[in-house]
Tab-separated table of C-alpha atoms in Angstrom:
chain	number	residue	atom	x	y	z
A	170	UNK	CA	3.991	-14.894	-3.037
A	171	UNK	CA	0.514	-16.343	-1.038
A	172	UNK	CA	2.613	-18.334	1.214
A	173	UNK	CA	5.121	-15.596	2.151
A	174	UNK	CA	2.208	-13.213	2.694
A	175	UNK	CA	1.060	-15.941	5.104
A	176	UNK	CA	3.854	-16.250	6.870
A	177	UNK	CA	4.310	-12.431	7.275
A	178	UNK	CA	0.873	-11.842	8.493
A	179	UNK	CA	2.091	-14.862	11.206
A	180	UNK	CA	4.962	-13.249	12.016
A	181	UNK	CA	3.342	-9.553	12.553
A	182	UNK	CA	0.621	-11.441	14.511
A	183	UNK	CA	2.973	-13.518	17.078
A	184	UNK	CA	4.558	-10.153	17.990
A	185	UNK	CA	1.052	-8.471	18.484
A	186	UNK	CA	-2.350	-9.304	17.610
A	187	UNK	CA	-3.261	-5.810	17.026
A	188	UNK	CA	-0.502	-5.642	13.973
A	189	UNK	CA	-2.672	-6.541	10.646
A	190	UNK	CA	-0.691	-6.730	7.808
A	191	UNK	CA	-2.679	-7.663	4.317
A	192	UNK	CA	-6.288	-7.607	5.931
A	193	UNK	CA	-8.835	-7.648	3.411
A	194	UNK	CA	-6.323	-7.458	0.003
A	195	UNK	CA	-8.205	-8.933	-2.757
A	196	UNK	CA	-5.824	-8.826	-5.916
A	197	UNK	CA	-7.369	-8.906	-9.554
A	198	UNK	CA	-6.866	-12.422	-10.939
A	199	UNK	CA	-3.689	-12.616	-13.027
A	200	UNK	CA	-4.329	-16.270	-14.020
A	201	UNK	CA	-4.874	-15.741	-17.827
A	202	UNK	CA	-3.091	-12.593	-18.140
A	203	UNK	CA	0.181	-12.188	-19.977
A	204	UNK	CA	1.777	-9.440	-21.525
A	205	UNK	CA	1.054	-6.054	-21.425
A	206	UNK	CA	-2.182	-6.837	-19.764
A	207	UNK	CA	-0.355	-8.330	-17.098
A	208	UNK	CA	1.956	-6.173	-16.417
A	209	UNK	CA	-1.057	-2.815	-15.628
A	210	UNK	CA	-3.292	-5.527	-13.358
A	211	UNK	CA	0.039	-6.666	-11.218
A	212	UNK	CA	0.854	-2.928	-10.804
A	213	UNK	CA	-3.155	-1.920	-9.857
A	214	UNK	CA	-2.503	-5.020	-7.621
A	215	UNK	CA	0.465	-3.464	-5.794
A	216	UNK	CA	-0.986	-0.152	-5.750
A	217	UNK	CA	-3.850	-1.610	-4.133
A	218	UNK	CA	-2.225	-2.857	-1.645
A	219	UNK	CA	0.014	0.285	-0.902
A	220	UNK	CA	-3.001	2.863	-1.744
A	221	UNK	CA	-5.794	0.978	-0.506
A	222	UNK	CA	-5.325	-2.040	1.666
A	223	UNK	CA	-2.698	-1.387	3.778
A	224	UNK	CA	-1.348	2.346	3.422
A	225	UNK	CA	0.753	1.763	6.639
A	226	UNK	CA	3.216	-0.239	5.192
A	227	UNK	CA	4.746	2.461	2.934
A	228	UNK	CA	2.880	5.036	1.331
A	229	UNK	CA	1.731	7.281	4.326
A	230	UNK	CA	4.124	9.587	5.785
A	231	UNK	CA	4.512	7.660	8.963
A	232	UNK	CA	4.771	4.380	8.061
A	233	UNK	CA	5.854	0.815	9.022
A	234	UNK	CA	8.880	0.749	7.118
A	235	UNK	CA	10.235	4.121	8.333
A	236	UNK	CA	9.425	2.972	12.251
A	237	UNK	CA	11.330	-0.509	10.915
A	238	UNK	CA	14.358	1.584	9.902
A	239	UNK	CA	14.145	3.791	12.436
A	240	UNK	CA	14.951	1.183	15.030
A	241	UNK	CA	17.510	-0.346	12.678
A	242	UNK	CA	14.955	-3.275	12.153
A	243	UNK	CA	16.427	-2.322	8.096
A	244	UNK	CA	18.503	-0.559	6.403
A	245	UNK	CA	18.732	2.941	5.155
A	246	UNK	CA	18.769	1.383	1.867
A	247	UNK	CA	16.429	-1.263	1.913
A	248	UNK	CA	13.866	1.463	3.328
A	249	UNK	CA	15.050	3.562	0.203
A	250	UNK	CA	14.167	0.160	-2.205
A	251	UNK	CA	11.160	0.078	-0.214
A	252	UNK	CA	10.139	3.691	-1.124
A	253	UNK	CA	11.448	3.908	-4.628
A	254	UNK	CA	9.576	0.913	-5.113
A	255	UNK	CA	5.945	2.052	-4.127
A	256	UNK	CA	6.940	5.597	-6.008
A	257	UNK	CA	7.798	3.537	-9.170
A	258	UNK	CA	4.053	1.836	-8.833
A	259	UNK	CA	2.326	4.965	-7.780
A	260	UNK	CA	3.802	6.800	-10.839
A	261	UNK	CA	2.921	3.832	-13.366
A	262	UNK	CA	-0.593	3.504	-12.246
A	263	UNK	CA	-1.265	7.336	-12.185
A	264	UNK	CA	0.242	6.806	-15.930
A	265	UNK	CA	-1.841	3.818	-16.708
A	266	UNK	CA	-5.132	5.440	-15.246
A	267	UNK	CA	-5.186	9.075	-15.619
A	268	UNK	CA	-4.507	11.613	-17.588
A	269	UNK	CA	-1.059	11.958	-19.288
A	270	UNK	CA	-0.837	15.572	-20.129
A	271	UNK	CA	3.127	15.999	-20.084
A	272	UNK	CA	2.529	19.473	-20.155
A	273	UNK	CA	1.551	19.764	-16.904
A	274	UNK	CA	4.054	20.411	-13.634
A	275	UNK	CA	3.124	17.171	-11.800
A	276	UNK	CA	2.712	15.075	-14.928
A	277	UNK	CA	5.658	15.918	-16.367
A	278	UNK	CA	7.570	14.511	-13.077
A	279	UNK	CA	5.511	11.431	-13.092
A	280	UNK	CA	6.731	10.968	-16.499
A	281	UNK	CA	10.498	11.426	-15.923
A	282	UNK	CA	9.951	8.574	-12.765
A	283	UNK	CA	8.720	6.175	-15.514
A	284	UNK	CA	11.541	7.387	-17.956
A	285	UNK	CA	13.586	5.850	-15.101
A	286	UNK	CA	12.156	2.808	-14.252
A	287	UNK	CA	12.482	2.188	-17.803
A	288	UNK	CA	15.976	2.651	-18.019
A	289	UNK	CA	16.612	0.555	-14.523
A	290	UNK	CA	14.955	-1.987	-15.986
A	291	UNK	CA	16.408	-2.013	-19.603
A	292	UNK	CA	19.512	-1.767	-18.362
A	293	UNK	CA	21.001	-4.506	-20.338
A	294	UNK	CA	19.252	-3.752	-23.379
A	295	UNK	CA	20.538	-1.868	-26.367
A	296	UNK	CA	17.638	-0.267	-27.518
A	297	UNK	CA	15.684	1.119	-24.484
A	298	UNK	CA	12.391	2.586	-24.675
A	299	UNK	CA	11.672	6.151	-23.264
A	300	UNK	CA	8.027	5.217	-22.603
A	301	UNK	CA	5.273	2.951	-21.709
A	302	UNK	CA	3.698	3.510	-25.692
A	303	UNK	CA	7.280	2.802	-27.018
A	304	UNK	CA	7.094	-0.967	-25.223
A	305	UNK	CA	7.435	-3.734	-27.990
A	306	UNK	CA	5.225	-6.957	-27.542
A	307	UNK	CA	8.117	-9.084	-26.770
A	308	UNK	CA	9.611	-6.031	-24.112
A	309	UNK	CA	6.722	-6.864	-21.178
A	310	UNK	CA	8.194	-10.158	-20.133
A	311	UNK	CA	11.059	-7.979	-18.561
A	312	UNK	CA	9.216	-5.084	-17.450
A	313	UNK	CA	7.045	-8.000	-15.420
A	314	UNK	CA	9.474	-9.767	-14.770
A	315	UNK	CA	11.386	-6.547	-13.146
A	316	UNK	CA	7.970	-5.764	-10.852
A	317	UNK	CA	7.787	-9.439	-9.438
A	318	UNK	CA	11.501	-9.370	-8.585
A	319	UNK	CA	11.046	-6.190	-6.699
A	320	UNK	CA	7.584	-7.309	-5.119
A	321	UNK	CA	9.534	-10.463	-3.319
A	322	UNK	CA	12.617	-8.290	-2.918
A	323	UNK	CA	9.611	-6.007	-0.822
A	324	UNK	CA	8.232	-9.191	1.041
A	325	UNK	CA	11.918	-10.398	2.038
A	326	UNK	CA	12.633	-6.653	3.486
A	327	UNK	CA	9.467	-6.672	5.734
A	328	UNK	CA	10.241	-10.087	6.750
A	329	UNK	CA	13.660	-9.471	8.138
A	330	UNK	CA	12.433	-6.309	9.691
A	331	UNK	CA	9.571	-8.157	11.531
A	332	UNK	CA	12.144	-10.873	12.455
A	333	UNK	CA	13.704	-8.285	13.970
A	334	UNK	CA	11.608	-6.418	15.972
A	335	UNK	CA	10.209	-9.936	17.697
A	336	UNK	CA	13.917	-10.453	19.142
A	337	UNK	CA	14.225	-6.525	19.993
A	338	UNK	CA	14.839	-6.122	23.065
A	339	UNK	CA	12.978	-2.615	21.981
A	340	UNK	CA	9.941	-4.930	21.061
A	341	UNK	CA	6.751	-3.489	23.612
A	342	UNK	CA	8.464	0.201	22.719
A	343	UNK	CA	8.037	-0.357	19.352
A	344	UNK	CA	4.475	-1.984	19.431
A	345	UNK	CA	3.108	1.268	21.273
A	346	UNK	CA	4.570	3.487	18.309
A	347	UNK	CA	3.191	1.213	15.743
A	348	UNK	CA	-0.339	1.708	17.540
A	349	UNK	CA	-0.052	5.308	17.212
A	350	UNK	CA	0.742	5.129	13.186
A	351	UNK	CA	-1.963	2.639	12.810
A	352	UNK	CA	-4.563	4.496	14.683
A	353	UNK	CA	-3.640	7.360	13.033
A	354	UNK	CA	-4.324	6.244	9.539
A	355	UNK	CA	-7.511	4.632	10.336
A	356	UNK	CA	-9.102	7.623	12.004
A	357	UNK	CA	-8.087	9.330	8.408
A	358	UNK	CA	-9.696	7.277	6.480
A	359	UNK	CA	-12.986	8.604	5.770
A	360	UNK	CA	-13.710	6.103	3.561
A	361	UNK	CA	-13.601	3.627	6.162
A	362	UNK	CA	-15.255	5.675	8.640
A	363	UNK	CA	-18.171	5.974	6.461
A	364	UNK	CA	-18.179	2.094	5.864
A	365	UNK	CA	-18.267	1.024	9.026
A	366	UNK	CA	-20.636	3.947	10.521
A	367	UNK	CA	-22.741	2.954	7.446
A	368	UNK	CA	-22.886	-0.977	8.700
A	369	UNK	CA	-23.339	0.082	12.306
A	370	UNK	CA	-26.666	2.229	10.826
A	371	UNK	CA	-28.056	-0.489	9.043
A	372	UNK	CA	-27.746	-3.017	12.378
A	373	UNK	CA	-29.524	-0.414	14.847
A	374	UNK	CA	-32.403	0.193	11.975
A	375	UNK	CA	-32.844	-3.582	11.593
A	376	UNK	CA	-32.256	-4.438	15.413
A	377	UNK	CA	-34.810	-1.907	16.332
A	378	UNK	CA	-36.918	-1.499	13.846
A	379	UNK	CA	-36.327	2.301	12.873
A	380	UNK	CA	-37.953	3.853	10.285
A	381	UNK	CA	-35.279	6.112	8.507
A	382	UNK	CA	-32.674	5.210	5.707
A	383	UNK	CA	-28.958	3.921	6.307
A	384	UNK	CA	-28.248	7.557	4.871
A	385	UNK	CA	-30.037	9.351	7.289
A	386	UNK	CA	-29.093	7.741	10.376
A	387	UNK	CA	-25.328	7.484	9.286
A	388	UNK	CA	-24.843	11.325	9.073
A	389	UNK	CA	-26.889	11.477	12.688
A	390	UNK	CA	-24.206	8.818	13.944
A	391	UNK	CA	-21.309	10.697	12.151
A	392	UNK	CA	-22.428	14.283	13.819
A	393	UNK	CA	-22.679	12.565	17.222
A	394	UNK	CA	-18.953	11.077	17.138
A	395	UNK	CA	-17.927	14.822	16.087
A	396	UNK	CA	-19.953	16.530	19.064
A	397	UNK	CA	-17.892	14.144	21.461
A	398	UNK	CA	-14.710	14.900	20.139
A	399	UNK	CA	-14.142	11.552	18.604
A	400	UNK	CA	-10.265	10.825	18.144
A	401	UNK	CA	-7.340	8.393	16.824
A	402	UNK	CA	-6.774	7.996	20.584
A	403	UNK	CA	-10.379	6.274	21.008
A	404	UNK	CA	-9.217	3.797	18.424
């Protein structure tokens, strides 16, 4: 999986070195995992990278996989697998790590996704189990097994999509739209925002020598970008 993440970060990078793909992903160590253990950590990883890292790729609304498809880059269906894929994740981490109440509206949908993945991937299997609590010990090897299949099934579709794009002859149009998205989802990210207009505080009060907190002088640098009308179009 490391080396075809490499190779996809080349491949976005030779057709513009503004296209990051997998920029600062830091997966939880799997190494001594197994189990059912193993199986929640590789689907925070995912979700971390869908959620957190790189929300481009799939889960926002304009995203790289829909401007891939768009352009016939993919297929309908492989930019359905695509999105059924990061909905199957989304719906087992907000499982995993909130609260389960299948009483309420949103819950109870979340719960009839997982009901589904479940059957997908017991599809073989006699006795399938409804839910995640009904999961025998020797039932996670398939369940894991099932999320790494679809993770490289995900890494082979943005491949050939990327592949694609370099020899379009639509390749320049394409980069300009994929600037737009990007810049787009940065200047939403307020967590980001606040990072980096947090790290650009601390260098001016350390540069020159100003006597106020990273606090202080980060809200007067985040009320100065908002009296000048800061935009996705200055990024």
């Amino acid at each position: 999986m490391i080396n075809s993440i490499s190779e996809i970060r080349g491949l976005a990078q030779k057709i513009d070195y503004r296209i990051n793909l997998f920029e600062g992903y830091y997966p939880k160590s799997i190494i001594n995992e197994k189990n059912e253990s193993l199986f929640w950590r590789k689907i925070v990883n995912v979700y971390g990278l869908f959620a957190d890292c790189d929300s481009i790729q799939i889960k926002r609304k304009s995203n790289l996989f829909s401007l891939m498809q768009q352009y016939s880059f993919i297929s309908k269906d492989e930019f359905a697998f695509v999105r059924d894929f990061w909905n199957d994740v989304a719906a087992l981490r907000k499982w995993f790590c909130h609260n389960t109440d299948a009483n309420l509206y949103y819950q109870g949908i979340n719960i009839k996704r997982i009901e589904r993945f479940l059957d997908k991937a017991f599809i073989l299997s006699t006795e399938k189990p409804k839910t995640m609590d009904q999961l025998q010990s020797t039932q996670w090897s398939l369940v894991n097994a099932d999320i790494d299949r679809r993770f490289d099934e995900y890494l082979k579709i943005l491949k050939k999509g990327l592949l694609a794009w370099e020899e379009s002859e639509d390749k320049s149009e394409v980069v300009e739209e994929w600037i737009k998205i990007f810049s787009k989802a940065l200047f939403d990210d307020n967590e980001l925002k606040s990072n980096v207009i947090a790290d650009l505080a601390l260098f001016e009060i350390r540069n020159y020598g100003i006597d106020t907190s990273v606090a202080s002088y980060s809200k007067t640098m985040h009320e100065d970008l908002c009296e000048k009308g800061f935009s996705s179009e200055d990024i």
